[in-house]
Amino acid sequence: MEKTNQFDVIIIGGGATGAGTARDCALRGLSVLLVERFDFTAGATGRNHGLLHSGARYAVTDGESATECIKENMILRRIARHCVEETGGLFITLPDDDLAYQALFVDSCNRAGIKAEVIDPDLARRLEPSVNPTLIGAVKVPDGAIDPFRLTTANIIDATRHGAKVLTYHEVTSLITDATGRVVGVNMRDSRTGATSSAHSQLVINAGGIWGHNIASMAGVTVNMFPAKGALLIFGHRINNMVINRCRKPANADILVPGDTICLIGTTSDRVPFDQVDNMEVTPAEVDILMSEGAKLAPELARTRILRAYAGVRPLVASDDDPSGRSISRGIVCLDHARRDGVEGFITITGGKLMTYRLMAEWATDLACQKLGVDARCTTDRDPLPGSEPSEVRKQRRLKGWRRTKSHVIELSTDQKAAEGRHGTMSSKIDRKDPAAESLVCECEQVSVAEVNYAISELHVQNLLNLRRRTRMGMGTCQGQLCACRAAGLLDSSGACAKDTLADLADFINERWKGMSPVGWGETIEEAQFMSWLYEGVCGLL
Amino acid sequence: MTTDTPLSNISPNNFEQCVKCTVCTVYCPVTAVNPLYPGPKQAGPDGERYRLKRGDFYNEALKYCLNCKRCEVSCPSGVRIGDIIQQARMKYSHGSAGLRDRMLAHTDLMGGIATRLSPTVNGILRLTPVKMAMDLTLGIDRHRTFPSYTPRKFTTWFRRHAAAHQERYTRRVTYFHGCYVNYNFPRLGKDFVKLFNACGIGVDLMPGEKCCGVARIANRLIKQATDAARTNLREIRTAVSRGNDVVATSSTCILTMRDEYPHLLGLDNADVRDNIMTATRYLYRLIESGQVRLVFKENGFPYHLAYHTPCHMAKLGWGVYSIELLKMIPGAMVTVLDNNCCGIAGTYGFKKENYKYSQAIGKTLFDSIARENPDFVVTDCETCKWQIEMSTPYRVVNPISILADAIDFEATRQANMQ
């Protein structure tokens, strides 16, 4: 036990909220340790729509959330430019829906400050050709797409730049309390080696999402969480370039989001028991409902290849016994356990959603600063994240897709353009001096050897799963078939791989299969079959 | 299923059927020699996902695609990779076609002018200073020689010497001669008429025939290609309504009219597609069903023939008809060369930036021809002929010309009299 392991705050959880809180605390001059059980974005942060909510979805049922959403929406467009795609969104009324709801919807949006514009169904069909052509009404709202992996990574990078220390694959096993019952640190176990360690702090912030329930119980307090499972399907390519929602009370499978090279339909909402939150599997019934409801938004979905299915768990804080979980506010819950439960040194930040991660971080950090007697204002609504610095962005935009050399301007290759999209201005750090590094690791998602090497050295990569979340490697059509073994080779030779490379490769392939199996028909099963020939038959692996 | 939404899961986006096996890239002749080209899988199905996201993911390196369609032939999932690449070039490529590309693409316009001045044009185009000038100003590679233009077009010859006596045949076929036969090499058209007449088949031409449009498509002159295609389809429909099939001695013209019209130009030809075929397929099927008989010269045809399957013939899957016809010739020794691209791909190989790659692609074929050392190389494609003749010392002949030479004209005519 090292006594020097002393911090102002320890943050538990490497999702968007934890990463955002670590950044905010670090920017305000606190010394920070962030502890994550597995990898960044391994929980609900990496298992959602990637929707940059305009707030319109909540406008009718939850005005407060809607107002938060639209404010954060506008902030993220500024500070996280490289994670955001400004697609715009449509709320469509289908013949089955009540057109009268549209007026209430627009009115509620306006009250929340969301620019909602009723447009002619014809115009909607022109703006978004994939939309269900039978629509009878359409409203345009400032929805967009946001990449939660990039967003979280950028927060982590900025936090570490400002002195934060980050530990992934460290699970908090218990909280350390002093004689007065005050929380003063955490005991951890390295989930790869089993080695135990501990760290001390004046404050512990629980940002563990649904797993925060267990963290809270370590402190002897109860946060009455409500695990609500949401399942989604990822399609092989983009069929829509605008977000498409149903203009009615929120229900199952009524949002279709274009995200990078793919599009996603979701979600469902079902209460799940706590002991199930670590093994979420998508059921055939969920796939059916996502497909049939999704095809109502865009009929082409029914004929589009599905890459995979996945499910996340929303960390809602239960306030009543509503079985659907939809009437519960998605509002932010920031608990000072000293006031609430008499436990000093412990804060829980939960509820909320990806859209409001920054505001959640601000609230938690405000509380932390107040408790620590630090007088520092939040600047995360103004300071751009690494990758989105405005001067650099302007330079990059002027030469979009091209690069100036001494004598002339040359076109960037597709993978270079893709890397610019993924890493924003940080892509200039990718070392492309060696022409061989231009060869591709992931062909579907255009990830080059140079980008993989950059991710391994700069973005906390210890295994293939980490690499996937940092670069999109293995997220494309073939789901790791061609890239996994190439990337495993690079990871192995870099020495960064934390465990046996072959075992890591097997884990990665099995994780891909887990998402493919619920939608295992058509081209998806052919792809999986081909993958098993390659890995089992040709390489003799797994 | 909770609704009656038809969940066929068969995408209208054909590229989704790609299982990323990468066999197309293995068979791509360009990928093997040109590191700047991303290869058919990258340029086609993989790139398409990015272009659907945003058009500026289009990469100009797609211009290196030959459109040989070997990727499509090799694809086990039936993905129309070549079409995806051509469509992307049509949709996203920056700028319009330059003067050179327009000149190369308008084979019929240029041919029409050049035939009138053919002795002068042929002479001038062979002069080294002219070739240097075209290389420097237009970007047409100095190593290339344009095929010579004929002083008298095939259609003129046909009108004066053949049209009148076609009426005596009851079985008729419509001959799509194409630009090459009309402006450069009427001899092949004459051989075609001779052979088919001998077989008791009358030959009609399409009065409004235009260039099939392949060179315009390759040079992104889509409006001009579509105009030509519309005219040709109208003419083809007229011919088919009279009971004629439409045949050509060029495999590329046939592939363009059958497949590129619907796939790239969006023109529906389903009603007449089955009536469009290569001359050798048409003839072989009549011979095989006993409706036509070839009688060959008594002293035989003692030559070694090496058949080269043009890429577009391979795509059609019809090389076998030409090969089987050649094998019918007594005394001829027929070797089928390994299936390799010659590298020229129509106007592609004439462009300065492609010359090096064009020759590198063709090398395997040139070497295998040299190993066989045949009397003639036989192929159904005129641009393969130019390329092989420019790059090797061998003469290249269309199978129709070989057959026209090998038959005993009188005896064949007698055998097919009704």
JSON list of N, CA, C and O in Angstrom, two decimals, chain B residues 286-303:
[
{"chain": "B", "resi": 286, "resn": "LEU", "atom": "N", "xyz": [-26.47, -22.31, -84.02]},
{"chain": "B", "resi": 286, "resn": "LEU", "atom": "CA", "xyz": [-27.12, -22.81, -85.24]},
{"chain": "B", "resi": 286, "resn": "LEU", "atom": "C", "xyz": [-26.45, -24.09, -85.73]},
{"chain": "B", "resi": 286, "resn": "LEU", "atom": "O", "xyz": [-27.11, -25.03, -86.17]},
{"chain": "B", "resi": 287, "resn": "ILE", "atom": "N", "xyz": [-25.12, -24.11, -85.64]},
{"chain": "B", "resi": 287, "resn": "ILE", "atom": "CA", "xyz": [-24.39, -25.30, -86.09]},
{"chain": "B", "resi": 287, "resn": "ILE", "atom": "C", "xyz": [-24.72, -26.48, -85.19]},
{"chain": "B", "resi": 287, "resn": "ILE", "atom": "O", "xyz": [-25.02, -27.58, -85.65]},
{"chain": "B", "resi": 288, "resn": "GLU", "atom": "N", "xyz": [-24.71, -26.20, -83.89]},
{"chain": "B", "resi": 288, "resn": "GLU", "atom": "CA", "xyz": [-24.93, -27.30, -82.95]},
{"chain": "B", "resi": 288, "resn": "GLU", "atom": "C", "xyz": [-26.33, -27.88, -83.08]},
{"chain": "B", "resi": 288, "resn": "GLU", "atom": "O", "xyz": [-26.53, -29.09, -82.91]},
{"chain": "B", "resi": 289, "resn": "SER", "atom": "N", "xyz": [-27.31, -27.03, -83.40]},
{"chain": "B", "resi": 289, "resn": "SER", "atom": "CA", "xyz": [-28.67, -27.55, -83.53]},
{"chain": "B", "resi": 289, "resn": "SER", "atom": "C", "xyz": [-28.94, -28.06, -84.95]},
{"chain": "B", "resi": 289, "resn": "SER", "atom": "O", "xyz": [-30.08, -28.37, -85.31]},
{"chain": "B", "resi": 290, "resn": "GLY", "atom": "N", "xyz": [-27.88, -28.12, -85.76]},
{"chain": "B", "resi": 290, "resn": "GLY", "atom": "CA", "xyz": [-28.01, -28.73, -87.08]},
{"chain": "B", "resi": 290, "resn": "GLY", "atom": "C", "xyz": [-28.66, -27.84, -88.13]},
{"chain": "B", "resi": 290, "resn": "GLY", "atom": "O", "xyz": [-28.98, -28.30, -89.23]},
{"chain": "B", "resi": 291, "resn": "GLN", "atom": "N", "xyz": [-28.84, -26.59, -87.83]},
{"chain": "B", "resi": 291, "resn": "GLN", "atom": "CA", "xyz": [-29.51, -25.72, -88.80]},
{"chain": "B", "resi": 291, "resn": "GLN", "atom": "C", "xyz": [-28.54, -25.12, -89.80]},
{"chain": "B", "resi": 291, "resn": "GLN", "atom": "O", "xyz": [-28.95, -24.61, -90.84]},
{"chain": "B", "resi": 292, "resn": "VAL", "atom": "N", "xyz": [-27.26, -25.13, -89.44]},
{"chain": "B", "resi": 292, "resn": "VAL", "atom": "CA", "xyz": [-26.24, -24.57, -90.33]},
{"chain": "B", "resi": 292, "resn": "VAL", "atom": "C", "xyz": [-25.07, -25.54, -90.35]},
{"chain": "B", "resi": 292, "resn": "VAL", "atom": "O", "xyz": [-24.78, -26.19, -89.35]},
{"chain": "B", "resi": 293, "resn": "ARG", "atom": "N", "xyz": [-24.42, -25.66, -91.52]},
{"chain": "B", "resi": 293, "resn": "ARG", "atom": "CA", "xyz": [-23.29, -26.56, -91.61]},
{"chain": "B", "resi": 293, "resn": "ARG", "atom": "C", "xyz": [-22.12, -25.80, -92.24]},
{"chain": "B", "resi": 293, "resn": "ARG", "atom": "O", "xyz": [-22.32, -25.05, -93.20]},
{"chain": "B", "resi": 294, "resn": "LEU", "atom": "N", "xyz": [-20.93, -25.98, -91.69]},
{"chain": "B", "resi": 294, "resn": "LEU", "atom": "CA", "xyz": [-19.75, -25.36, -92.29]},
{"chain": "B", "resi": 294, "resn": "LEU", "atom": "C", "xyz": [-18.99, -26.44, -93.05]},
{"chain": "B", "resi": 294, "resn": "LEU", "atom": "O", "xyz": [-18.78, -27.54, -92.53]},
{"chain": "B", "resi": 295, "resn": "VAL", "atom": "N", "xyz": [-18.61, -26.13, -94.28]},
{"chain": "B", "resi": 295, "resn": "VAL", "atom": "CA", "xyz": [-17.75, -27.06, -95.03]},
{"chain": "B", "resi": 295, "resn": "VAL", "atom": "C", "xyz": [-16.42, -26.36, -95.21]},
{"chain": "B", "resi": 295, "resn": "VAL", "atom": "O", "xyz": [-16.35, -25.24, -95.71]},
{"chain": "B", "resi": 296, "resn": "PHE", "atom": "N", "xyz": [-15.37, -27.02, -94.73]},
{"chain": "B", "resi": 296, "resn": "PHE", "atom": "CA", "xyz": [-14.06, -26.36, -94.76]},
{"chain": "B", "resi": 296, "resn": "PHE", "atom": "C", "xyz": [-13.28, -26.73, -96.01]},
{"chain": "B", "resi": 296, "resn": "PHE", "atom": "O", "xyz": [-13.58, -27.73, -96.68]},
{"chain": "B", "resi": 297, "resn": "LYS", "atom": "N", "xyz": [-12.28, -25.93, -96.31]},
{"chain": "B", "resi": 297, "resn": "LYS", "atom": "CA", "xyz": [-11.44, -26.16, -97.50]},
{"chain": "B", "resi": 297, "resn": "LYS", "atom": "C", "xyz": [-10.79, -27.53, -97.41]},
{"chain": "B", "resi": 297, "resn": "LYS", "atom": "O", "xyz": [-10.39, -27.97, -96.32]},
{"chain": "B", "resi": 298, "resn": "GLU", "atom": "N", "xyz": [-10.67, -28.15, -98.58]},
{"chain": "B", "resi": 298, "resn": "GLU", "atom": "CA", "xyz": [-10.18, -29.53, -98.57]},
{"chain": "B", "resi": 298, "resn": "GLU", "atom": "C", "xyz": [-8.75, -29.67, -98.10]},
{"chain": "B", "resi": 298, "resn": "GLU", "atom": "O", "xyz": [-8.40, -30.60, -97.38]},
{"chain": "B", "resi": 299, "resn": "ASN", "atom": "N", "xyz": [-7.95, -28.69, -98.47]},
{"chain": "B", "resi": 299, "resn": "ASN", "atom": "CA", "xyz": [-6.55, -28.79, -98.05]},
{"chain": "B", "resi": 299, "resn": "ASN", "atom": "C", "xyz": [-6.35, -28.34, -96.60]},
{"chain": "B", "resi": 299, "resn": "ASN", "atom": "O", "xyz": [-5.22, -28.25, -96.13]},
{"chain": "B", "resi": 300, "resn": "GLY", "atom": "N", "xyz": [-7.45, -28.07, -95.93]},
{"chain": "B", "resi": 300, "resn": "GLY", "atom": "CA", "xyz": [-7.37, -27.78, -94.49]},
{"chain": "B", "resi": 300, "resn": "GLY", "atom": "C", "xyz": [-6.81, -26.39, -94.19]},
{"chain": "B", "resi": 300, "resn": "GLY", "atom": "O", "xyz": [-6.68, -25.55, -95.08]},
{"chain": "B", "resi": 301, "resn": "PHE", "atom": "N", "xyz": [-6.51, -26.14, -92.95]},
{"chain": "B", "resi": 301, "resn": "PHE", "atom": "CA", "xyz": [-6.10, -24.82, -92.48]},
{"chain": "B", "resi": 301, "resn": "PHE", "atom": "C", "xyz": [-4.97, -25.04, -91.48]},
{"chain": "B", "resi": 301, "resn": "PHE", "atom": "O", "xyz": [-5.16, -25.01, -90.28]},
{"chain": "B", "resi": 302, "resn": "PRO", "atom": "N", "xyz": [-3.78, -25.32, -92.01]},
{"chain": "B", "resi": 302, "resn": "PRO", "atom": "CA", "xyz": [-2.70, -25.84, -91.15]},
{"chain": "B", "resi": 302, "resn": "PRO", "atom": "C", "xyz": [-1.99, -24.76, -90.35]},
{"chain": "B", "resi": 302, "resn": "PRO", "atom": "O", "xyz": [-0.83, -24.47, -90.59]},
{"chain": "B", "resi": 303, "resn": "TYR", "atom": "N", "xyz": [-2.70, -24.13, -89.46]},
{"chain": "B", "resi": 303, "resn": "TYR", "atom": "CA", "xyz": [-2.08, -23.05, -88.68]},
{"chain": "B", "resi": 303, "resn": "TYR", "atom": "C", "xyz": [-2.25, -23.30, -87.18]},
{"chain": "B", "resi": 303, "resn": "TYR", "atom": "O", "xyz": [-3.21, -23.95, -86.75]}
]
